[in-house]
Short mmCIF file of N, CA and C and ligand atoms in Angstrom, two decimals:
data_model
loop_
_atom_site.label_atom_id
_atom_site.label_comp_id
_atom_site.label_asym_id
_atom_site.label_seq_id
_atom_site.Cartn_x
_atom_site.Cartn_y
_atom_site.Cartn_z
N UNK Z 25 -68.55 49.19 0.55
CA UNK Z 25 -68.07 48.51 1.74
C UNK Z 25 -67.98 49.49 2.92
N UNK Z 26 -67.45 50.74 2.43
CA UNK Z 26 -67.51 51.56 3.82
C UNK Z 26 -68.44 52.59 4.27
N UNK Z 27 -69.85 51.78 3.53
CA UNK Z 27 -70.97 52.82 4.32
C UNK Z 27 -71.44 52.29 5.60
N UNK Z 28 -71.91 53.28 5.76
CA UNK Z 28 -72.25 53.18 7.29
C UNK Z 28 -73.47 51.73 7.50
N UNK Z 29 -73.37 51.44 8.58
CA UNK Z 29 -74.18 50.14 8.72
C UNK Z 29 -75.19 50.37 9.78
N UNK Z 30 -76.26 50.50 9.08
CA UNK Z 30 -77.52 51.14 10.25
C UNK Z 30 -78.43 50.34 10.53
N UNK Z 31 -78.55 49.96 12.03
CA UNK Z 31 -79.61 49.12 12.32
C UNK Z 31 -80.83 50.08 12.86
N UNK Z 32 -81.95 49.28 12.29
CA UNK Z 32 -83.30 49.87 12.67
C UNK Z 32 -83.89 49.23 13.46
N UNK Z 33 -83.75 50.01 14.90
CA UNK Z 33 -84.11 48.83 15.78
C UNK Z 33 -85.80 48.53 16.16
N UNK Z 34 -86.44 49.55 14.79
CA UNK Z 34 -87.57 49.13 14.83
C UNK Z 34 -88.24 47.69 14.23
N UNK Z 35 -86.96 47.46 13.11
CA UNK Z 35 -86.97 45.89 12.64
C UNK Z 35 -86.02 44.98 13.20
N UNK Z 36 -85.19 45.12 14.33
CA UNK Z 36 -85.04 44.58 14.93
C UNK Z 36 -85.48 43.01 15.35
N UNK Z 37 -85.32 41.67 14.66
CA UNK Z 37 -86.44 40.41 15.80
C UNK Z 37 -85.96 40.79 17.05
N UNK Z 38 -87.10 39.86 17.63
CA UNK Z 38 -87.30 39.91 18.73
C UNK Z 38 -86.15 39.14 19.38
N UNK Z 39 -85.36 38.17 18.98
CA UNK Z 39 -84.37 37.61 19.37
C UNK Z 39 -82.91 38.17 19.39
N UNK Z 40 -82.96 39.13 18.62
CA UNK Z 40 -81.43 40.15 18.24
C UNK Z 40 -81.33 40.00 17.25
N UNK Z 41 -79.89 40.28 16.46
CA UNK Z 41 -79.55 40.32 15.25
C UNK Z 41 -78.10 39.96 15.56
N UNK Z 42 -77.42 39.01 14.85
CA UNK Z 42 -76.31 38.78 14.72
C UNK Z 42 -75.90 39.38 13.21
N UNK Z 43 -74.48 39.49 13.34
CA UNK Z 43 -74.12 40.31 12.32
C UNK Z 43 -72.24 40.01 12.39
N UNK Z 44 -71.63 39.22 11.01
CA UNK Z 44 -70.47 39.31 11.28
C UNK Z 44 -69.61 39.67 10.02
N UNK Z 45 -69.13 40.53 9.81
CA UNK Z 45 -68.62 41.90 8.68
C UNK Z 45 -67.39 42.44 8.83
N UNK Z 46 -66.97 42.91 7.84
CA UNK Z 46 -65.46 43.20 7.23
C UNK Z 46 -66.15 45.05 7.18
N UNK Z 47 -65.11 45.71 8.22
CA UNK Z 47 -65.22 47.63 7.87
C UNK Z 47 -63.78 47.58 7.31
N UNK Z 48 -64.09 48.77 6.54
CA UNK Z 48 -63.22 49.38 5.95
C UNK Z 48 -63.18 50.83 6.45
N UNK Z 49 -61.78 51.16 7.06
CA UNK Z 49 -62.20 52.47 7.93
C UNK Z 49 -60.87 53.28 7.44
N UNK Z 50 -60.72 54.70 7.06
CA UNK Z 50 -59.72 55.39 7.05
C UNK Z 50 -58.86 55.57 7.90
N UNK Z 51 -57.42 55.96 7.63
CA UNK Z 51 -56.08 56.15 8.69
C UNK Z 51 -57.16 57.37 9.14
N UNK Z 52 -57.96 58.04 8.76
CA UNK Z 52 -57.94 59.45 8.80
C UNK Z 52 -59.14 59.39 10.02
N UNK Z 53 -59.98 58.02 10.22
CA UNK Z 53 -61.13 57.52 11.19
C UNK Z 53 -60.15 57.37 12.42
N UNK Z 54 -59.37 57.53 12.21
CA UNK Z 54 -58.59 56.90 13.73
C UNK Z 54 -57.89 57.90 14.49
N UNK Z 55 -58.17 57.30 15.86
CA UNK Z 55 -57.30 58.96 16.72
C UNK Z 55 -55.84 58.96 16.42
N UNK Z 56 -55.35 57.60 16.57
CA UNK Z 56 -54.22 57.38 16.09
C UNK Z 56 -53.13 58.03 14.62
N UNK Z 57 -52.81 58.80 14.28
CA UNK Z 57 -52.53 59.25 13.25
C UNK Z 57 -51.62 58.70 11.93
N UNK Z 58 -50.75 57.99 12.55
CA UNK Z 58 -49.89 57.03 12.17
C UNK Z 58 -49.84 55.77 11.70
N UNK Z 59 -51.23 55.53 12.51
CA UNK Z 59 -51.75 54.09 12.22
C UNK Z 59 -52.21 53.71 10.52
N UNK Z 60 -51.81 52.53 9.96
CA UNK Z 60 -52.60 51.87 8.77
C UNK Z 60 -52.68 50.58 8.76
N UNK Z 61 -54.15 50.65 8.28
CA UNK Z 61 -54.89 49.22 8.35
C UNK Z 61 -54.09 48.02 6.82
N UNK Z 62 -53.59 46.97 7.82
CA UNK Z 62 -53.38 46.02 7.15
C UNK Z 62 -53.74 44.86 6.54
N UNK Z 63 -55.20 44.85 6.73
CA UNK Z 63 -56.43 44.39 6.33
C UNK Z 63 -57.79 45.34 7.18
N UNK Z 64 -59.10 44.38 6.84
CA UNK Z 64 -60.16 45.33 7.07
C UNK Z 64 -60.25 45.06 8.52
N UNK Z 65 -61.03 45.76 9.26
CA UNK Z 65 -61.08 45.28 10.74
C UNK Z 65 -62.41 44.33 10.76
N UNK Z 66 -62.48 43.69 11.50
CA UNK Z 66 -63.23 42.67 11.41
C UNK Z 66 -64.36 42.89 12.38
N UNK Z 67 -65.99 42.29 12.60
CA UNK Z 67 -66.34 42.34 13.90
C UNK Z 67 -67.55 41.70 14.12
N UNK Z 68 -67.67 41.09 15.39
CA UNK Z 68 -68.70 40.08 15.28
C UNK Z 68 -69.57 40.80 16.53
N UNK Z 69 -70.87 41.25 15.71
CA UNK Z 69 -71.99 41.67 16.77
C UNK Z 69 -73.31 41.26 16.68
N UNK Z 70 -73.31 41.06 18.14
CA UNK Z 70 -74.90 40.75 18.64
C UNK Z 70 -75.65 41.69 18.91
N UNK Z 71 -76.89 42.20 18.05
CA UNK Z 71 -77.22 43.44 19.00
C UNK Z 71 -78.80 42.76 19.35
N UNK Z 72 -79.38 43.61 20.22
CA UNK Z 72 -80.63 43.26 21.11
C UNK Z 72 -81.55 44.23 21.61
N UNK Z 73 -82.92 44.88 21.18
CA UNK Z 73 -83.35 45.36 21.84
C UNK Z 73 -83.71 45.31 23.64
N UNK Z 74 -83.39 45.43 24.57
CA UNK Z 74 -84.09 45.22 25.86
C UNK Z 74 -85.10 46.24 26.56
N UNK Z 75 -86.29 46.52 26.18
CA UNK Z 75 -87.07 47.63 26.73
C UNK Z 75 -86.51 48.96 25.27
N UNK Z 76 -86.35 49.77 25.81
CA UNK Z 76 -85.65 51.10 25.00
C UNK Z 76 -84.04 50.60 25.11
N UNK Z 77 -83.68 50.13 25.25
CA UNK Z 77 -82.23 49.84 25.56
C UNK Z 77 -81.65 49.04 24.46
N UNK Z 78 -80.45 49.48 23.57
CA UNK Z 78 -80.00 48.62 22.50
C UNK Z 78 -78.80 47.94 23.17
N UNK Z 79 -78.82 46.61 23.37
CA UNK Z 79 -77.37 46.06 24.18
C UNK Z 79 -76.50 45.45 22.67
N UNK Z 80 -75.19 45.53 22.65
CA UNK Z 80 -74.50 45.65 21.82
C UNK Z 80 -73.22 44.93 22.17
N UNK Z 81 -73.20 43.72 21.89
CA UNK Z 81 -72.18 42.86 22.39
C UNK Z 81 -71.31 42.22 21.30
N UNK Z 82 -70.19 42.10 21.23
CA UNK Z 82 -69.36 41.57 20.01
C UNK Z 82 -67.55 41.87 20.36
N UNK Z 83 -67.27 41.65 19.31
CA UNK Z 83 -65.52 41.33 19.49
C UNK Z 83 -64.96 41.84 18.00
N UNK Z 84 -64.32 42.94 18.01
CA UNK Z 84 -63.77 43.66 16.93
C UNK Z 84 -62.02 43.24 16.50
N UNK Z 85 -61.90 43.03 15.60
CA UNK Z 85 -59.96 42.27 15.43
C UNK Z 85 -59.87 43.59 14.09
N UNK Z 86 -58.21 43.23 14.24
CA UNK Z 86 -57.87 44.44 12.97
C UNK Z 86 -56.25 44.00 13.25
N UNK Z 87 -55.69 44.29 11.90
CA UNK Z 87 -54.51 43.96 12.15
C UNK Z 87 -54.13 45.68 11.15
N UNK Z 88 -52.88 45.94 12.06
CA UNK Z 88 -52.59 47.74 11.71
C UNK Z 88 -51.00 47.79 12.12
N UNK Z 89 -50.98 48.93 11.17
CA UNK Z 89 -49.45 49.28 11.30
C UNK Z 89 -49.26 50.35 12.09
N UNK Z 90 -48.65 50.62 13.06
CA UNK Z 90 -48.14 51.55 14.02
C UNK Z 90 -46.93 52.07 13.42
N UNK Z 91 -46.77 53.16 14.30
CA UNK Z 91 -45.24 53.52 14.17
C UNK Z 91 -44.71 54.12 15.84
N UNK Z 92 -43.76 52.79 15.83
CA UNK Z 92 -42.99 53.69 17.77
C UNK Z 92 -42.92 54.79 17.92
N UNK Z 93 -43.63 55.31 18.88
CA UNK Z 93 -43.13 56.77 18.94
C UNK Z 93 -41.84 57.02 20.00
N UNK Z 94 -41.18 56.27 19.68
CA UNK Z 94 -39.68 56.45 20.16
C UNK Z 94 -38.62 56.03 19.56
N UNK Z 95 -38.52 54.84 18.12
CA UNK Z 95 -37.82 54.80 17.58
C UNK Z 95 -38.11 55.25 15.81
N UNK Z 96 -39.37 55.22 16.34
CA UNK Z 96 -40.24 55.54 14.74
C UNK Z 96 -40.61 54.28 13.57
N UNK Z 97 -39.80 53.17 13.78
CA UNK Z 97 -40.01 52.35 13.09
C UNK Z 97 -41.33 51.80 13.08
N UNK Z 98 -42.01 51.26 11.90
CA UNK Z 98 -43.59 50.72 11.98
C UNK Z 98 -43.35 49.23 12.44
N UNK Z 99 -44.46 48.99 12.91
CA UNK Z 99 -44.63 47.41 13.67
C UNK Z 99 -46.42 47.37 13.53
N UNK Z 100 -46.04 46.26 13.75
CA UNK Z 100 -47.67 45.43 13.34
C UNK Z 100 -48.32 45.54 14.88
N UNK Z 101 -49.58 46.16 14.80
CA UNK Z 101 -50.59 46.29 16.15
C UNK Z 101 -51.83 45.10 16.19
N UNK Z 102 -51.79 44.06 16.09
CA UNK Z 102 -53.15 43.15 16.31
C UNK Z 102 -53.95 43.95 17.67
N UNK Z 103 -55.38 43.89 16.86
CA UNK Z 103 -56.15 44.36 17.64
C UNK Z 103 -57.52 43.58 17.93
N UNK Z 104 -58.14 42.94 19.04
CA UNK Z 104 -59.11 41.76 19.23
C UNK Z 104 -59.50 42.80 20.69
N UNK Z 105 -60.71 43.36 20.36
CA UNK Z 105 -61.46 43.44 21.68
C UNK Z 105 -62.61 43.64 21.73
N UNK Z 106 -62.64 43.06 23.31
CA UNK Z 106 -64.53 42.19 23.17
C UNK Z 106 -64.86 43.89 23.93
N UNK Z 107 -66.63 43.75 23.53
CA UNK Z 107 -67.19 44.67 24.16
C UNK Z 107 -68.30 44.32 24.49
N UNK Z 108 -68.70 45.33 25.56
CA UNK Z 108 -70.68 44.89 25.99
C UNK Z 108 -70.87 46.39 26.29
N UNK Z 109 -71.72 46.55 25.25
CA UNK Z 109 -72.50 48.26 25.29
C UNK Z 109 -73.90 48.40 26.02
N UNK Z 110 -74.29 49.44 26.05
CA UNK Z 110 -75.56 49.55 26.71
C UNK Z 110 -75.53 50.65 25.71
N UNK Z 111 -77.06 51.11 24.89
CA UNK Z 111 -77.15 52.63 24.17
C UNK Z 111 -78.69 52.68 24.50
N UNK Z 112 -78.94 53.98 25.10
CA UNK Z 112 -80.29 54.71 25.46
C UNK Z 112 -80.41 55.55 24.95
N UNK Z 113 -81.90 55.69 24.33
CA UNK Z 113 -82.61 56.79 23.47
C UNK Z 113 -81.74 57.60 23.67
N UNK Z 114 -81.61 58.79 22.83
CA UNK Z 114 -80.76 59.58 23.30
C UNK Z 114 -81.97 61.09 24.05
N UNK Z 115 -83.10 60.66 23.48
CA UNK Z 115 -84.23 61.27 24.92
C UNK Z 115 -83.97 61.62 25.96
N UNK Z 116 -83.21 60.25 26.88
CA UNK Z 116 -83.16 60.53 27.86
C UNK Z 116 -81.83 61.35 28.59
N UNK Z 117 -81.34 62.08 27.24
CA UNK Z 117 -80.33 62.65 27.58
C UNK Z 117 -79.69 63.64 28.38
N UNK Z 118 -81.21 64.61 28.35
CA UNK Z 118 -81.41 65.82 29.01
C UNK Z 118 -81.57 65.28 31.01
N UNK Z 119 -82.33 64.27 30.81
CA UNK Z 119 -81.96 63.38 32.35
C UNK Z 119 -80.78 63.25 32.70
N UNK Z 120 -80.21 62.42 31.89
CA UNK Z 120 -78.66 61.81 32.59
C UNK Z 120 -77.93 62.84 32.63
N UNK Z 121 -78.11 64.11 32.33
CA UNK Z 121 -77.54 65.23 33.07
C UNK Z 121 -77.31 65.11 34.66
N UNK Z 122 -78.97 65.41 34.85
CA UNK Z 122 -79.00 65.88 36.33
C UNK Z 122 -78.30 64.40 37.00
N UNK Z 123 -78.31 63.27 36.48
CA UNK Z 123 -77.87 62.02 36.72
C UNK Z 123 -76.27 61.75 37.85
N UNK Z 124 -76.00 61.25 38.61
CA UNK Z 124 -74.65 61.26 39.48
C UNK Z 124 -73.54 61.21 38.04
N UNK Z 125 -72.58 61.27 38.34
CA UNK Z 125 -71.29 61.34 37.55
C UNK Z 125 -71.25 60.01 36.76
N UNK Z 126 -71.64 58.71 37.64
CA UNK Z 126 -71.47 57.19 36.74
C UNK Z 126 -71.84 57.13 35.55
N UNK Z 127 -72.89 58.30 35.45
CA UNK Z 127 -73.23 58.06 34.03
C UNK Z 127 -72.95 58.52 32.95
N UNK Z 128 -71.97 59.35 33.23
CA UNK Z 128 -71.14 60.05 32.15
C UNK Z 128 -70.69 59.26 31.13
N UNK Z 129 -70.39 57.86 31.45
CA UNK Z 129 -70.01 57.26 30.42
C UNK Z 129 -71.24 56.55 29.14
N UNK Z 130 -72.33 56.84 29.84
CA UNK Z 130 -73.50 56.49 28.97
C UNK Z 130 -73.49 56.73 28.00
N UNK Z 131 -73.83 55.73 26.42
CA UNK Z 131 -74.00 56.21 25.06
C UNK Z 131 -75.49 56.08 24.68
N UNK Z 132 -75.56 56.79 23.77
CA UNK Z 132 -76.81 57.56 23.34
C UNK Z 132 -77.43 56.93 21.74
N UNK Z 133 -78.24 56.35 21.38
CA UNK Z 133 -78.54 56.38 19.85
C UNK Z 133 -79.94 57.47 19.91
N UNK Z 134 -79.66 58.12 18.09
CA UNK Z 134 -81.02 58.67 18.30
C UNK Z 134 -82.01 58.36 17.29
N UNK Z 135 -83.02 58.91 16.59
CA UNK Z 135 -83.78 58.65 15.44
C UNK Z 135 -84.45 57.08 15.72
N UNK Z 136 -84.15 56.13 16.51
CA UNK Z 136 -84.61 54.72 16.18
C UNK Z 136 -83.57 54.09 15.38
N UNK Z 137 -82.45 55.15 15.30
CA UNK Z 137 -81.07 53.63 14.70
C UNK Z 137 -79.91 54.24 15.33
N UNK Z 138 -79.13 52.75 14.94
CA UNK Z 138 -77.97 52.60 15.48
C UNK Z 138 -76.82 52.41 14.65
N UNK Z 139 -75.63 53.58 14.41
CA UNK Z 139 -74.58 52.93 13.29
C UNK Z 139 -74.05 51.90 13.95
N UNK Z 140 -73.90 51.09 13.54
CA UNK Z 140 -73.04 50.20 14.06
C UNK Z 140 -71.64 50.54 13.41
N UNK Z 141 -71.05 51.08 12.52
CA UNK Z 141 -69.95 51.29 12.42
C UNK Z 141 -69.46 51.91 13.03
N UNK Z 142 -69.95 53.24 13.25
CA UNK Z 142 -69.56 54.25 14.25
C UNK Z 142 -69.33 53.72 15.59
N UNK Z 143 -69.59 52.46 16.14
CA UNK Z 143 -69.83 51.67 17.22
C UNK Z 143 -68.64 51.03 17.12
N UNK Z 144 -68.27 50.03 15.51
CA UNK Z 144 -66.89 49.50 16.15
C UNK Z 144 -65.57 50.21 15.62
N UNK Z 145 -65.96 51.57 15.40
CA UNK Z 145 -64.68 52.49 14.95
C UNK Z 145 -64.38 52.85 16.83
N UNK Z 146 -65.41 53.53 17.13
CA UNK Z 146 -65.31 53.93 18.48
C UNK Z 146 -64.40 52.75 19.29
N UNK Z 147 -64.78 51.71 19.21
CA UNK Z 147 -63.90 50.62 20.05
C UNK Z 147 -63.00 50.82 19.35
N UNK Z 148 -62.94 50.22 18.05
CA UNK Z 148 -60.79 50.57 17.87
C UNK Z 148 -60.46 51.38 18.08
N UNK Z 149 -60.93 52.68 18.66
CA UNK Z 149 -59.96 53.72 18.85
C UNK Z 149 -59.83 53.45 19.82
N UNK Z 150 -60.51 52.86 21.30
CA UNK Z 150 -60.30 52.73 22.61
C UNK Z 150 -58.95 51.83 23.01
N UNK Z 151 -58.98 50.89 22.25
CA UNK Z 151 -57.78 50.07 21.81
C UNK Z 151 -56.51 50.95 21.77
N UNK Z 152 -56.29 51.72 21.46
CA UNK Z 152 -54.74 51.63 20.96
C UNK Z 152 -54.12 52.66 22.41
N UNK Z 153 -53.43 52.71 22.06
CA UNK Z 153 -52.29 53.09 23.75
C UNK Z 153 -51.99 54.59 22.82
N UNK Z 154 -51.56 55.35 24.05
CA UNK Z 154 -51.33 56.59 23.48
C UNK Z 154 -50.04 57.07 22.92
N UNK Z 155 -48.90 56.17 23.37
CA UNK Z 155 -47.62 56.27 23.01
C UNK Z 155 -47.39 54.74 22.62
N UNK Z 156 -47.98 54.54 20.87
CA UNK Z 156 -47.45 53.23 20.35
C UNK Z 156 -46.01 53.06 20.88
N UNK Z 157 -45.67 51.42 21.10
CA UNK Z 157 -44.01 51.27 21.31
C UNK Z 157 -43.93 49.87 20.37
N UNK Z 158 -42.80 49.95 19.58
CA UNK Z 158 -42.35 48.66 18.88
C UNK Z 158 -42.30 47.45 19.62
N UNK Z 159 -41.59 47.74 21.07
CA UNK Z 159 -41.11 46.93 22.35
C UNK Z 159 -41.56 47.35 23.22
N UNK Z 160 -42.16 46.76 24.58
CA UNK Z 160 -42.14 47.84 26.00
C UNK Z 160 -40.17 48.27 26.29
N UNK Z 161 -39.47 47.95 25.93
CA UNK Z 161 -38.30 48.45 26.54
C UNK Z 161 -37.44 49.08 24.97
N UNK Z 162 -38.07 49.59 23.95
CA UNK Z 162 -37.00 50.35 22.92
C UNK Z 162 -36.93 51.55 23.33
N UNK Z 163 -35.33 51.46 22.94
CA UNK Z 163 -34.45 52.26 23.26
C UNK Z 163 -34.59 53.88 22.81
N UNK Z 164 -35.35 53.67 21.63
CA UNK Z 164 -35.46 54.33 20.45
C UNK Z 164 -34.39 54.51 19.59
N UNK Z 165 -33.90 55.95 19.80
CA UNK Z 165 -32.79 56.86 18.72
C UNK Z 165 -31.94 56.89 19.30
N UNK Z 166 -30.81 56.36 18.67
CA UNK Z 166 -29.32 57.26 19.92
C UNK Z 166 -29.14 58.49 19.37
N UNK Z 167 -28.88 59.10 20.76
CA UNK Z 167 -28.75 60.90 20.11
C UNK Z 167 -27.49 61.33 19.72
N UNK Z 168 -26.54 60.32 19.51
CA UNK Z 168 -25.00 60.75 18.95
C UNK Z 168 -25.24 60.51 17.19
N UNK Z 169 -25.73 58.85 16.88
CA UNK Z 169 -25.70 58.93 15.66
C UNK Z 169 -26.93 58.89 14.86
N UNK Z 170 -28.01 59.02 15.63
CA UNK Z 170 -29.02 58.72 14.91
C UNK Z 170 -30.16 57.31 14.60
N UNK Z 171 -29.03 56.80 14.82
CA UNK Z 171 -29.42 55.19 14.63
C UNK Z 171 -30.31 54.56 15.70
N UNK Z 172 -31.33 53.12 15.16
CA UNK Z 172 -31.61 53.16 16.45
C UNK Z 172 -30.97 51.58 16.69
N UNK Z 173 -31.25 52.52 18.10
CA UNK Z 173 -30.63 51.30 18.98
C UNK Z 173 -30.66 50.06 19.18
N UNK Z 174 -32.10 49.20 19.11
CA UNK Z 174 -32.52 48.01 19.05
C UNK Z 174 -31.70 47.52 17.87
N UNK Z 175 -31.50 47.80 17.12
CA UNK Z 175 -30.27 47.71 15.81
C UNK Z 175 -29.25 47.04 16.40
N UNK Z 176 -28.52 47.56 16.91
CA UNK Z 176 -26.83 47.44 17.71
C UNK Z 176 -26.10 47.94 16.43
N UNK Z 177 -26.63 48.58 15.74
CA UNK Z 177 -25.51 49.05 14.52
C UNK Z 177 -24.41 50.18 15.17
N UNK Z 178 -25.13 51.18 16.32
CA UNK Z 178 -23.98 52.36 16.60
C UNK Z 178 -23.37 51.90 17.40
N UNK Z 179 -22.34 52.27 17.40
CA UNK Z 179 -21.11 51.77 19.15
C UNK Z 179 -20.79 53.20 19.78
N UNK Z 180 -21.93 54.00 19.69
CA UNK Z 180 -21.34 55.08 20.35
C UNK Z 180 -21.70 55.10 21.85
N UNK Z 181 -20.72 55.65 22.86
CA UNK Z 181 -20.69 55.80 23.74
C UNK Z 181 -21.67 57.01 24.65
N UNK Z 182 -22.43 56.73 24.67
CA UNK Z 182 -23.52 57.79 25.68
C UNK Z 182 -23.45 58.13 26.76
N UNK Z 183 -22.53 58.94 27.25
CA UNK Z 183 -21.99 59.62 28.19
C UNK Z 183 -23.66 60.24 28.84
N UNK Z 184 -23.49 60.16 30.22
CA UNK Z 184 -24.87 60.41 31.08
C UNK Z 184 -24.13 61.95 30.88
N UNK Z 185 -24.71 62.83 30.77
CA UNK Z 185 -24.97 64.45 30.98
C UNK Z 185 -26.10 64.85 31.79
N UNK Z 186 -25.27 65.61 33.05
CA UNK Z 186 -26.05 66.01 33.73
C UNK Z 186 -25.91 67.45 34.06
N UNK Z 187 -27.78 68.04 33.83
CA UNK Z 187 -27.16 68.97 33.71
C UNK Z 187 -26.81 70.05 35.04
N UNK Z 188 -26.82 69.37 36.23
CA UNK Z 188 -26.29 70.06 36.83
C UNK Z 188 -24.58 70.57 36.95
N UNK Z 189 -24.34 69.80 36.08
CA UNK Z 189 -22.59 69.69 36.26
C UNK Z 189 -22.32 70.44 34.90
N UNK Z 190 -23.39 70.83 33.59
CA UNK Z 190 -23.09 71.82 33.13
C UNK Z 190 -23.44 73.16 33.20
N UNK Z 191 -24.06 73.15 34.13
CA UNK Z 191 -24.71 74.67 34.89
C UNK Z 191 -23.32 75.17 35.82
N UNK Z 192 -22.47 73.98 36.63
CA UNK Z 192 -21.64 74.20 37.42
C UNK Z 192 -20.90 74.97 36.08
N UNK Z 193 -20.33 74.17 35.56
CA UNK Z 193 -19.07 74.48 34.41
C UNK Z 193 -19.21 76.07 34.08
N UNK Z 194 -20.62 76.20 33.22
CA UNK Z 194 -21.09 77.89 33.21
C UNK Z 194 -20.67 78.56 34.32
N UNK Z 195 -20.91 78.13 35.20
CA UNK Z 195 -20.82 79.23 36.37
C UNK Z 195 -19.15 79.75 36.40
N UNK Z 196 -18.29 78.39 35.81
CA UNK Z 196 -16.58 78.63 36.42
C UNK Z 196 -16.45 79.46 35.38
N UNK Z 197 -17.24 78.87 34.04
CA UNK Z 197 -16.44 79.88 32.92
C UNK Z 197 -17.18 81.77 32.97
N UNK Z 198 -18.34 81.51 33.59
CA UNK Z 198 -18.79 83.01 34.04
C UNK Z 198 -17.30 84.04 34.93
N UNK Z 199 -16.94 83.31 35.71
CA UNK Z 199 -16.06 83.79 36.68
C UNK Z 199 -14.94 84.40 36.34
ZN1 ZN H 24 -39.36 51.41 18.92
ZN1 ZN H 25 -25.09 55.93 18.00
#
């Protein structure tokens, strides 16, 4: 299930290739480190020769476990996103050098194939945010007891500390 899926876009029809498949991808495939897959990721692609040009259109889902990086607890990440690729020989690579900056984002296949896995690993990684959050507004940890907050289990009082007013204090007890 989790070999690589290589299209030859020399057999390619002439009409495209539809293609709709279950990856199986490692915590260890993902930029994300924390992340685990709670089923397989899913993904539905069209691909198409146009001239030298492989266009690569489809919609990748995955359902994954995160962990907040502010309260730490894991939460469920649904992941559904559509894409439209463009991939050129990778020939013309030594060109899109001298090329303006727009094209920096250009992808490349080489040999006459295309992983397609490597294609919808690349999108789930584009997906995920860089600081998973359980909530947009958790609290995380309270720093008196530990606990977290979205809980309401601690009643401790979180006194604002600032530290200019303990720099003052140093200074009196310097004196
Ligand atoms: Zn959280
Ligand atoms: Zn507390």
């Amino acid at each position: 299930m989790d070999t690589t899926v290589l299209i030859d876009i020399d057999r390619l029809p002439k009409e495209g290739l539809r293609l709709s498949r279950d990856f199986e991808f490692l915590s260890l495939d993902l930029v994300e480190e924390n992340a685990v897959f709670l089923e397989p990721a899913h993904a539905e692609v069209a691909v198409r020769l146009v001239g030298d040009e492989i266009l690569v259109k489809g919609e990748v889902t995955a359902r994954l476990s995160f962990v907040c990086s502010r309260c730490l607890t894991p939460f469920e990440f649904p992941v559904a996103s559509k894409f439209d690729l463009i991939y050129l020989p990778e020939e013309l690579d030594g060109l899109a050098e001298e090329l303006s900056d727009e094209k920096i984002d250009q992808m490349y296949y080489n040999g006459r194939q295309l992983d397609l896995r490597a294609v919808v690993l690349e999108q789930l990684n584009l997906t995920f945010p860089a600081k998973p959050l359980c909530a947009p507004g958790c609290e995380g940890i309270c720093a008196v007891c530990g606990e977290i907050i979205r809980d309401a289990k601690c009643s401790c009082v979180v006194k604002e500390t600032d530290l200019r007013w303990n720099k003052l204090k140093l200074n009196v007890r310097d004196k």
